[in-house]
Every structure is written in structure tokens, then in C-alpha cells.
mmCIF file of C-alpha atoms in Angstrom:
data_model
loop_
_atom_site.group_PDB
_atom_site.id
_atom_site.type_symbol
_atom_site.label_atom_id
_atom_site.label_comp_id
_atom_site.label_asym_id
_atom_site.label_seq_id
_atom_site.Cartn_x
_atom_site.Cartn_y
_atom_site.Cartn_z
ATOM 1 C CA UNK A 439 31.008 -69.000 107.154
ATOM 2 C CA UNK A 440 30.323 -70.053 111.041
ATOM 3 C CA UNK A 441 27.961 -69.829 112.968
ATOM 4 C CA UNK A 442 28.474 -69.506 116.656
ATOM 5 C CA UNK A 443 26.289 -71.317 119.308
ATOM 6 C CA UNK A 444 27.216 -71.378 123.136
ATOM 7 C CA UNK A 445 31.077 -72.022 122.823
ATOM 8 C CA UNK A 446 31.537 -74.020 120.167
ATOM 9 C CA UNK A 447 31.691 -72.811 116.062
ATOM 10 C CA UNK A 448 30.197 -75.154 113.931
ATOM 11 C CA UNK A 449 29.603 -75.103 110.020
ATOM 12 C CA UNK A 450 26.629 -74.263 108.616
ATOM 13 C CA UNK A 451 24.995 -72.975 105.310
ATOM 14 C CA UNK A 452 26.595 -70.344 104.020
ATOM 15 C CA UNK A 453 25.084 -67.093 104.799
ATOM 16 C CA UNK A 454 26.188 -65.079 101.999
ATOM 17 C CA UNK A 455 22.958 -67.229 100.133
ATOM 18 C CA UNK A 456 20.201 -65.359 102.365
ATOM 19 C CA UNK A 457 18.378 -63.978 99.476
ATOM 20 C CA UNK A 458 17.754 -67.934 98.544
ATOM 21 C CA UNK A 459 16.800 -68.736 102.322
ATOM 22 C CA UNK A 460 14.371 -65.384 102.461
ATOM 23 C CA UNK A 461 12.892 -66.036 99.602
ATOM 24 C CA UNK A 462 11.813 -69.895 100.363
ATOM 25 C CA UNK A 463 10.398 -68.773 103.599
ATOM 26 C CA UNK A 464 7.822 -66.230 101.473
ATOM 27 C CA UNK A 465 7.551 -69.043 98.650
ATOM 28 C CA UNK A 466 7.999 -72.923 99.966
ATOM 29 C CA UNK A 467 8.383 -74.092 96.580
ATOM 30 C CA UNK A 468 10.801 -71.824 95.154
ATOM 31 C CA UNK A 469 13.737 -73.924 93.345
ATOM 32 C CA UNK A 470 16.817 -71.104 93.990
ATOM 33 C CA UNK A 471 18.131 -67.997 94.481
ATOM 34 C CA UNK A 472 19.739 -64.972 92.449
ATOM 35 C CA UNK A 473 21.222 -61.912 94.014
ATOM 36 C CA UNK A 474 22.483 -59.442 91.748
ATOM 37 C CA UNK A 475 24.357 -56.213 93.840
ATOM 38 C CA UNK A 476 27.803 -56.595 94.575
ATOM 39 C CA UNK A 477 28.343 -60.023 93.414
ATOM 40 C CA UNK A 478 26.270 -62.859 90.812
ATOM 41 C CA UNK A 479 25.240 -65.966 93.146
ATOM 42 C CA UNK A 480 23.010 -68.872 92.775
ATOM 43 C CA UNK A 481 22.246 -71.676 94.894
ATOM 44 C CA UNK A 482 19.601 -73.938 93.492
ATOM 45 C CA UNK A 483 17.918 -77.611 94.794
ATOM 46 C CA UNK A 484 19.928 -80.741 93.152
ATOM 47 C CA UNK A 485 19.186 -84.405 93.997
ATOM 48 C CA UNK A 486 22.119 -85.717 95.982
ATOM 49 C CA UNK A 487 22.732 -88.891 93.379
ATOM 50 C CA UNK A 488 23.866 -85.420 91.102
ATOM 51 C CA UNK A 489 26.476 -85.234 93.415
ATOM 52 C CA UNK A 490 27.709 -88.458 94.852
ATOM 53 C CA UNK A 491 30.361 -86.433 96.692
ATOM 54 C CA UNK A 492 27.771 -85.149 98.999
ATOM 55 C CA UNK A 493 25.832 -88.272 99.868
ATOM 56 C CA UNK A 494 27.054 -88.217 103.394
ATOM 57 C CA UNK A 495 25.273 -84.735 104.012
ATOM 58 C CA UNK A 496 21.799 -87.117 104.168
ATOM 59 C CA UNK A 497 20.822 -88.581 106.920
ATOM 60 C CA UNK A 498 20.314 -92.203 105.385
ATOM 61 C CA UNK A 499 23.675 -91.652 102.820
ATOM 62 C CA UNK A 500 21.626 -92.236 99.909
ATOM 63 C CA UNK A 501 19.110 -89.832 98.530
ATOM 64 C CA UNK A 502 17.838 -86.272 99.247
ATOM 65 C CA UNK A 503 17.573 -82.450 98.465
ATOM 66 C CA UNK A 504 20.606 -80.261 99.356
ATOM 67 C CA UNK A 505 21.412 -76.043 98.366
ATOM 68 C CA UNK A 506 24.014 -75.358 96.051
ATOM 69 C CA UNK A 507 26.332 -72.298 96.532
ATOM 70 C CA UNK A 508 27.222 -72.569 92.668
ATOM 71 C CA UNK A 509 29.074 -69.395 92.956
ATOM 72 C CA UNK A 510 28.569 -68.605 89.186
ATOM 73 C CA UNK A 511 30.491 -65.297 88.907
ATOM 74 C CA UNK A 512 33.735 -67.358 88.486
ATOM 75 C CA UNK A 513 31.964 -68.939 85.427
ATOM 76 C CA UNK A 514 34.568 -68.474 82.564
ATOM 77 C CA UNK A 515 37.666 -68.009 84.366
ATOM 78 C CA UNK A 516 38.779 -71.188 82.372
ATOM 79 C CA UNK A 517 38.643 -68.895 79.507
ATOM 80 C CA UNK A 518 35.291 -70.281 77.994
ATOM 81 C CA UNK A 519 33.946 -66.805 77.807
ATOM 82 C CA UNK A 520 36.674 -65.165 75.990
ATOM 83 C CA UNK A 521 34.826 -64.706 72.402
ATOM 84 C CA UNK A 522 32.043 -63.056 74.270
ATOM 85 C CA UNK A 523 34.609 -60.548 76.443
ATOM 86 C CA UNK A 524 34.857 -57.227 74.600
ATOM 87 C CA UNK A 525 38.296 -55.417 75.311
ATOM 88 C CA UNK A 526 36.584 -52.953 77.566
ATOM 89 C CA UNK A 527 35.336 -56.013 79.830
ATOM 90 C CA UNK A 528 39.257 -57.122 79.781
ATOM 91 C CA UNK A 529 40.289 -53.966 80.654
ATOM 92 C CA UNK A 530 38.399 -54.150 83.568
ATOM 93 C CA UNK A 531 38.910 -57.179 84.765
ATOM 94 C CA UNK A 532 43.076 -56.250 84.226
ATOM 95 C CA UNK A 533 42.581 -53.322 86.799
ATOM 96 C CA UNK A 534 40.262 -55.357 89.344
ATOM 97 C CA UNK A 535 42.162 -56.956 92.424
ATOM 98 C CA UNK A 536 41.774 -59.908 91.335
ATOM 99 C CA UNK A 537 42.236 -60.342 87.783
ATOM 100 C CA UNK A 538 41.707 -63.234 85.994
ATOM 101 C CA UNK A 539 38.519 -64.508 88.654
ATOM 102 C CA UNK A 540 35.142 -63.954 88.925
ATOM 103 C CA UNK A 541 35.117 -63.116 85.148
ATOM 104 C CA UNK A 542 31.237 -63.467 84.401
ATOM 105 C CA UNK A 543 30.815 -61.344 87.416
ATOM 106 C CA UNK A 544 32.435 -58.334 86.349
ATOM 107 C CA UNK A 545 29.780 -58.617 82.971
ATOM 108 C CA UNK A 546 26.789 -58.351 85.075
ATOM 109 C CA UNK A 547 27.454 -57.010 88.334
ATOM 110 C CA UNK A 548 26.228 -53.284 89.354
ATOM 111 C CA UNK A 549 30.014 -53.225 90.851
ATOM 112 C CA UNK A 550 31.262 -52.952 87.554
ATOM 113 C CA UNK A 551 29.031 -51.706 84.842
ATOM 114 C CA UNK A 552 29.778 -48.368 85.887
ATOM 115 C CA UNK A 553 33.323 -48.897 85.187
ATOM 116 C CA UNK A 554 32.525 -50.901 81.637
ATOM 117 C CA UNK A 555 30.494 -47.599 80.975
ATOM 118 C CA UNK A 556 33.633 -45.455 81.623
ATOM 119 C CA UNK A 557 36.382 -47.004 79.499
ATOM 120 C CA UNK A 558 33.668 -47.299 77.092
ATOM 121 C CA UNK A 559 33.333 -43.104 76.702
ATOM 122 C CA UNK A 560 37.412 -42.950 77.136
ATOM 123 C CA UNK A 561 37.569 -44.745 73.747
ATOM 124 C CA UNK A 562 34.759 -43.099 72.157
ATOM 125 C CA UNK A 563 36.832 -39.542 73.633
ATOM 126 C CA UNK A 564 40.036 -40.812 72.207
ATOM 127 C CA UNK A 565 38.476 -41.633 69.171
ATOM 128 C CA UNK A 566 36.986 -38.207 68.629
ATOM 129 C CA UNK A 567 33.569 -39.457 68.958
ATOM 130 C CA UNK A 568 33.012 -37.587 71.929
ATOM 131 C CA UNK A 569 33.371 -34.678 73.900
ATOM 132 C CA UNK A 570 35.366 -32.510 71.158
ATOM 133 C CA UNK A 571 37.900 -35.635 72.041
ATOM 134 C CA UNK A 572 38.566 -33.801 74.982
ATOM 135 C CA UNK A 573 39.130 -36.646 78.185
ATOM 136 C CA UNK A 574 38.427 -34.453 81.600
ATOM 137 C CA UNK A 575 40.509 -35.486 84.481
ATOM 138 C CA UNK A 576 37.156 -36.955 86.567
ATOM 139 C CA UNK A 577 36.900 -39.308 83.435
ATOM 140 C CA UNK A 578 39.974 -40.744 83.611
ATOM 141 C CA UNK A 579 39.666 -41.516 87.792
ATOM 142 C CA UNK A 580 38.937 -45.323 88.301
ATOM 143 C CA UNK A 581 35.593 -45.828 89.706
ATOM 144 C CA UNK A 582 34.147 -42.223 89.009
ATOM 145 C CA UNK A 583 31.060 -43.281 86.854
ATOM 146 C CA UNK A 584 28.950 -44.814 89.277
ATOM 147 C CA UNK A 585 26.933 -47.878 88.809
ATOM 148 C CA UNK A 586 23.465 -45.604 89.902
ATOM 149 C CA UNK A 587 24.351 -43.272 87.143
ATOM 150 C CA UNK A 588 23.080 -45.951 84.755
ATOM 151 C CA UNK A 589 20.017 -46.075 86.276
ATOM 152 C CA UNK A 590 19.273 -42.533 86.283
ATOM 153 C CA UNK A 591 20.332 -41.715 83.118
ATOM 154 C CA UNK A 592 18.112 -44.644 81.393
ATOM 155 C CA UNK A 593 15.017 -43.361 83.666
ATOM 156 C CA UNK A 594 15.711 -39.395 82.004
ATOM 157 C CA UNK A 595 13.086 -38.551 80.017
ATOM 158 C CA UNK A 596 13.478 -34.650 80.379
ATOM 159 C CA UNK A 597 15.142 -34.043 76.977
ATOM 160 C CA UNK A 598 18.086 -35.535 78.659
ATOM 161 C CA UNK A 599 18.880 -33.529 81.299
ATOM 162 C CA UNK A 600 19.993 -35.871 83.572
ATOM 163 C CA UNK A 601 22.713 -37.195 81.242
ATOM 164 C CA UNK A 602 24.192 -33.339 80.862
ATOM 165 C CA UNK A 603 23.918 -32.904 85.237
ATOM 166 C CA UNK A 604 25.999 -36.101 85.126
ATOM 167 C CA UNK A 605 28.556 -35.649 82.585
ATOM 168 C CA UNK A 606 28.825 -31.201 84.037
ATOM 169 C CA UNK A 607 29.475 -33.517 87.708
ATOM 170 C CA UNK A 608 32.447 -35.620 85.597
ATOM 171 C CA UNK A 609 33.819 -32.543 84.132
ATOM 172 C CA UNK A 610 32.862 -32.732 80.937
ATOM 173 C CA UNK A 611 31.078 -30.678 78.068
ATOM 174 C CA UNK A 612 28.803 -32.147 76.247
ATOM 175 C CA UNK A 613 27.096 -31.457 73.355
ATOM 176 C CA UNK A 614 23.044 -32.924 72.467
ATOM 177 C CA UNK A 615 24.569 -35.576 70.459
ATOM 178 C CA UNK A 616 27.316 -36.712 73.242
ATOM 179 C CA UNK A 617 24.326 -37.090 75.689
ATOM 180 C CA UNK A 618 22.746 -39.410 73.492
ATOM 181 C CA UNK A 619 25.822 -41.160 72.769
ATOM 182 C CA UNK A 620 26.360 -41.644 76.317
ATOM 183 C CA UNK A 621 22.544 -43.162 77.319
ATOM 184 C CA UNK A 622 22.775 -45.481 74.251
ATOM 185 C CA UNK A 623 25.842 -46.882 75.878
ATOM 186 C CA UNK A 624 24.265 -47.135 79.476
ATOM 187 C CA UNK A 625 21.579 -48.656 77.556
ATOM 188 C CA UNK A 626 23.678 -51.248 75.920
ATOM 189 C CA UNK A 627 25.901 -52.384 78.736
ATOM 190 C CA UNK A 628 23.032 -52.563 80.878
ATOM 191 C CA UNK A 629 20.935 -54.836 78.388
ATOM 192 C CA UNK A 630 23.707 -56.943 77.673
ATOM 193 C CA UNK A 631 24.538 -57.557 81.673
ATOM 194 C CA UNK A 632 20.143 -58.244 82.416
ATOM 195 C CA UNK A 633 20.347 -60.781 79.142
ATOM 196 C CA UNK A 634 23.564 -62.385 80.463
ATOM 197 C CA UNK A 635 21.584 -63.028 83.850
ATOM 198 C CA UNK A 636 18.401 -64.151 82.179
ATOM 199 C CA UNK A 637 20.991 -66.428 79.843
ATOM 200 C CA UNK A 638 22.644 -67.878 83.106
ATOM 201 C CA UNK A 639 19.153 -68.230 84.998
ATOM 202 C CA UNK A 640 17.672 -70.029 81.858
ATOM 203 C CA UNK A 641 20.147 -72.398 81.672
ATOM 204 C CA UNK A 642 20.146 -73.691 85.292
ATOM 205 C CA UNK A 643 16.449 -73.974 85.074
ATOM 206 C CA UNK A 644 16.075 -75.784 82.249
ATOM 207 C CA UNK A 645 19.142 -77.946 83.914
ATOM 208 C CA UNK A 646 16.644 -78.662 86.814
ATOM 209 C CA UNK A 647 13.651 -79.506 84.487
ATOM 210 C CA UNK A 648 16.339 -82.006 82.654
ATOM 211 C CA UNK A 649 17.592 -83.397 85.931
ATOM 212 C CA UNK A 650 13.840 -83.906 86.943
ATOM 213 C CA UNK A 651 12.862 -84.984 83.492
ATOM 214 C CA UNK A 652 9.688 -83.249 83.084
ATOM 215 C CA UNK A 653 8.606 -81.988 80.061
ATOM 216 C CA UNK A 654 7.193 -78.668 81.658
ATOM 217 C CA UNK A 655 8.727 -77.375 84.668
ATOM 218 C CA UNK A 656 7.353 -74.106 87.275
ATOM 219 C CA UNK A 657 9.338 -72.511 88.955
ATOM 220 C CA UNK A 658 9.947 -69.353 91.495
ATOM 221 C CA UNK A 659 13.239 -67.616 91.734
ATOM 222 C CA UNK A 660 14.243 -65.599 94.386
ATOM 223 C CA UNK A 661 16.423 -61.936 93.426
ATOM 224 C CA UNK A 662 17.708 -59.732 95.606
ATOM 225 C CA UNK A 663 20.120 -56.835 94.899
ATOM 226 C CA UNK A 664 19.686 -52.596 94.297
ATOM 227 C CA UNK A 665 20.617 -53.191 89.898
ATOM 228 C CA UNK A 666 17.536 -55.367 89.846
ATOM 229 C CA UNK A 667 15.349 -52.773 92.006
ATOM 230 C CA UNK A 668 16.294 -49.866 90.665
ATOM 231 C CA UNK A 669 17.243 -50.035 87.290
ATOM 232 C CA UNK A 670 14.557 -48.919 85.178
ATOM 233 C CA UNK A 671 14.633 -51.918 82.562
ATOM 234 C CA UNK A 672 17.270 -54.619 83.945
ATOM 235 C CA UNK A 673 14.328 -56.638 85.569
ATOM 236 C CA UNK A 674 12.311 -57.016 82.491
ATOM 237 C CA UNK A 675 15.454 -57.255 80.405
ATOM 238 C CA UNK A 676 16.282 -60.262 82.345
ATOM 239 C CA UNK A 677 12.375 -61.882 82.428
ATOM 240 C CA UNK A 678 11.945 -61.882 78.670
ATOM 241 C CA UNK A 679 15.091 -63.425 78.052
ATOM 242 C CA UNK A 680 14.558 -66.012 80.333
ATOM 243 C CA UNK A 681 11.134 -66.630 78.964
ATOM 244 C CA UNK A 682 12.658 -66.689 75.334
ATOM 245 C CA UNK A 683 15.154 -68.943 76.489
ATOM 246 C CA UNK A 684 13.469 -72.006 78.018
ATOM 247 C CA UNK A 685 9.591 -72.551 76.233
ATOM 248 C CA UNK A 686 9.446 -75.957 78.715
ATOM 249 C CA UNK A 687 9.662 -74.033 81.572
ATOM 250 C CA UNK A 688 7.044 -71.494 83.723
ATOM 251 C CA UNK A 689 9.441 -68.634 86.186
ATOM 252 C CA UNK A 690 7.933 -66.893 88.178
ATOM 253 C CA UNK A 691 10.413 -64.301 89.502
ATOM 254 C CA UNK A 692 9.966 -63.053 93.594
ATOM 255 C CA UNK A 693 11.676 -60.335 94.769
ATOM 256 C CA UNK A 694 13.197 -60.959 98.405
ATOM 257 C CA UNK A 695 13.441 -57.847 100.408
ATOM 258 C CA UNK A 696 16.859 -57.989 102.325
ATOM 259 C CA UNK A 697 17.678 -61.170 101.822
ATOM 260 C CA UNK A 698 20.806 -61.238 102.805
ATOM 261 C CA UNK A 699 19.963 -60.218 106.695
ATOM 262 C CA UNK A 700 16.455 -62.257 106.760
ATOM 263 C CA UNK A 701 17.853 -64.959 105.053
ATOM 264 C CA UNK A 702 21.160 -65.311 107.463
ATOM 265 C CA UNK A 703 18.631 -65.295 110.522
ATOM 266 C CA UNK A 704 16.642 -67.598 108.666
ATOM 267 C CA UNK A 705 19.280 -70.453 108.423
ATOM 268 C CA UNK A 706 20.726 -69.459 111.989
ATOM 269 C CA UNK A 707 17.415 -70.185 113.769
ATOM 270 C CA UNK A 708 17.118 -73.785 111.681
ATOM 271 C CA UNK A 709 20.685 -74.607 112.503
ATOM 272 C CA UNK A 710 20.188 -73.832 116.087
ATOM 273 C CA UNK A 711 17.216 -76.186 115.965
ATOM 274 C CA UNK A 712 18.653 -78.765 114.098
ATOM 275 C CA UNK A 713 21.695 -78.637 116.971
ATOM 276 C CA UNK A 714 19.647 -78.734 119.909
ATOM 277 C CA UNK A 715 17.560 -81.468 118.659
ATOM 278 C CA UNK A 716 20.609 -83.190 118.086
ATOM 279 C CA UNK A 717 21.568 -82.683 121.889
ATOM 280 C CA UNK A 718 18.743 -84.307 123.206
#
């Protein structure tokens, strides 16, 4: 990412992390940033003796605080999360354009739950577990079961109405017992995408209280993204499993509203400053 002052591009933070930038300008001692939507990020505070590679970026080349664009979606594309990838989640990820990458991503990210969902009610179909075994023609389209239906079928409580209006719009028929079917697997892929977040978040925090060596750390992340906002359950998912998962530590989670627009502006106008107090 550049950043364009006067004539001249120069390098600055990326701006892709605004929901981390946003979010410290609400909370001043918030440690990083999560943005769940399109695509999993985090950026989080590291001392630069962590990474010796970056001692330049201080101004006295020894010691300071710097953001990390850790870019954790790609976590597992060395294959390290293989025993945890069910076939549906490699059948995505076979289809996506770019197979093989970003493989944590496509477990947690609204971009692709909606598709997890689908080939999971394909093999249920197939199976005869659903729909008479009958596979409508809408089913079968890439990309038809949207993301947003798993948040409106989870928030039906209407004697499942919603699930029937959703399933009629994917031309299918479905029976009491296939609308059940079909929230406990929204249910389940959702859970198991807000626990894989809370598992990722837990695990840099308690990272940071290591790195710091505390024996009780507090905390503030930043989120940003429509999954977390909207879904019914994902957000609360996600808190009790990071509370579960690191006892030594206190998160507080904030929710940063746009981050990705405030928090661009955010690091323009301090990377404007920072160059102009360099020109004088």
C-alpha cells in the first residue's frame, strides 16, 4: 500500500489494518486488531528485539514498539492444519482462485461459510438425508447460499420459517425435519469458525503476555467486520472461547465502527505528520 503526498509515493502502514488503527484511537491501550468480513487479519504490538530484522524501523536501531500485519489467514498453508480440514473445507478451498493459500481463512471467513454450508447440504442430499435426495439446480450454483443466510436462519425463532423462505428461494422442498437439519448445520459451521477465531486470538494474546512475561495480562482487541455484527452468536462464540482459553489473561473486546475507512485516514494524517516534520 502507498500513500501519496505532493508528488512523491512513499511507504507507509498498510491500510488494509484500519480496524487496528480505529480502534487504538477510541482505546490508547489496545494491544491489536481483528477484522473478520472478507478476510482474517491481525496486527498486534511486538518489541522490536522479537524481530531483529526490523531494528532499523526505530529511530535509535535498538529497541521499540512496531504493528504487525501477521496476515494469519495463510496460517496452515504449510499443511499444519490438515487433521483439522474436513473434506467440505478442501472442497472449497479446491474451487477458490487460489487454492492451496489463505487456508485458515476460508474456515472462518463470512466469504466462505456460506459455501462450507452448501457442499455440506449437497452431501447430506446425495446421501438421502435431505430433501427426498433431491439436489435443485440453485443448490448446485457456486456461491448461491449466502454467508447472511447463516445469520438469519440462526436468529429464526418463528417455528422456522425463515429456514423454509430460504431453502423455497434455493429451489428446494423441504420437509420440518430438513429445516432443522439445515440450522443445525449453520449452527455448527458457524460455531466452529467463532471458536477457531477465539482459538487464534487466544493464542497471540497469551504470546504477548509470554513475550512481556507477566503473569496476568489486560488487554483490548479491536474487531471489525459484518459476521461479527450480525451474526446472532459468533461474537459470544468467539469471547468465551477466548476466555476459556487463556485464565492469565483479561480481553476486553471493542468493536471499531468502519475501521477500515477511519483507520486508513487515521494512519494517513500521522504519516503526513511524521513527513512534514521530517522536512523541516
Amino acid at each position: 500500500q502507498y500513500l501519496y503526498v505532493g508528488q512523491s509515493p512513499f511507504c507507509s502502514a498498510p491500510s488494509e489494518d484500519g480496524a487496528e488503527a480505529a480502534a487504538r484511537l477510541r482505546h490508547p491501550i489496545r494491544s491489536f486488531g481483528r477484522r473478520e468480513r472478507q478476510r482474517g487479519r491481525y496486527g498486534h504490538d511486538a518489541t522490536v528485539k522479537m524481530l531483529p530484522t526490523y531494528v532499523c524501523a526505530t529511530p535509535d536501531g535498538t529497541e521499540g514498539r512496531m504493528c504487525i500485519n501477521m496476515e494469519w489467514g495463510a496460517f496452515g498453508d504449510n499443511g499444519c492444519l490438515d487433521d483439522f480440514q474436513t473434506e467440505f473445507d478442501v472442497a472449497v478451498d479446491e474451487l477458490s482462485l487460489n487454492a492451496g493459500k489463505q487456508r485458515f481463512e476460508k474456515m472462518i471467513s463470512g466469504m466462505y461459510l456460506g459455501e462450507i454450508v452448501r457442499n455440506i447440504l449437497i452431501d447430506f442430499t446425495k446421501r438421502g438425508l435431505l430433501f427426498r435426495g433431491r439436489i435443485s439446480e440453485r443448490l448446485k450454483t457456486r456461491g448461491i447460499f449466502e454467508t447472511k443466510f447463516l445469520s438469519q436462519i440462526e436468529s429464526d425463532c418463528l417455528a422456522l420459517l425463515q429456514v423454509r423462505s430460504i431453502l423455497q428461494h434455493l429451489g428446494l422442498e423441504s420437509t420440518c425435519d430438513d429445516s432443522i437439519i439445515v440450522k443445525e448445520v449453520c449452527t455448527m459451521v458457524a460455531r466452529r469458525a467463532a471458536q477457531l477465531c477465539g482459538a487464534g486470538v487466544a493464542a497471540v494474546v497469551d504470546k504477548i503476555r509470554e513475550n512481556r512475561k507477566l503473569d496476568f495480562l489486560k488487554v483490548t482487541v479491536g474487531v471489525d467486520g459484518t459476521l461479527y455484527k450480525l451474526h446472532p452468536h459468533f461474537s459470544f462464540i468467539m469471547h468465551e472461547t477466548v476466555k476459556q482459553l487463556t485464565p492469565k489473561c483479561e480481553v476486553t473486546f471493542l468493536q471499531s465502527e468502519d475501521g477500515s475507512g477511519k483507520g486508513a485516514a487515521l494512519i494517513t494524517a500521522v504519516a503526513c505528520r511524521i513527513r512534514e516534520a521530517g522536512q523541516r
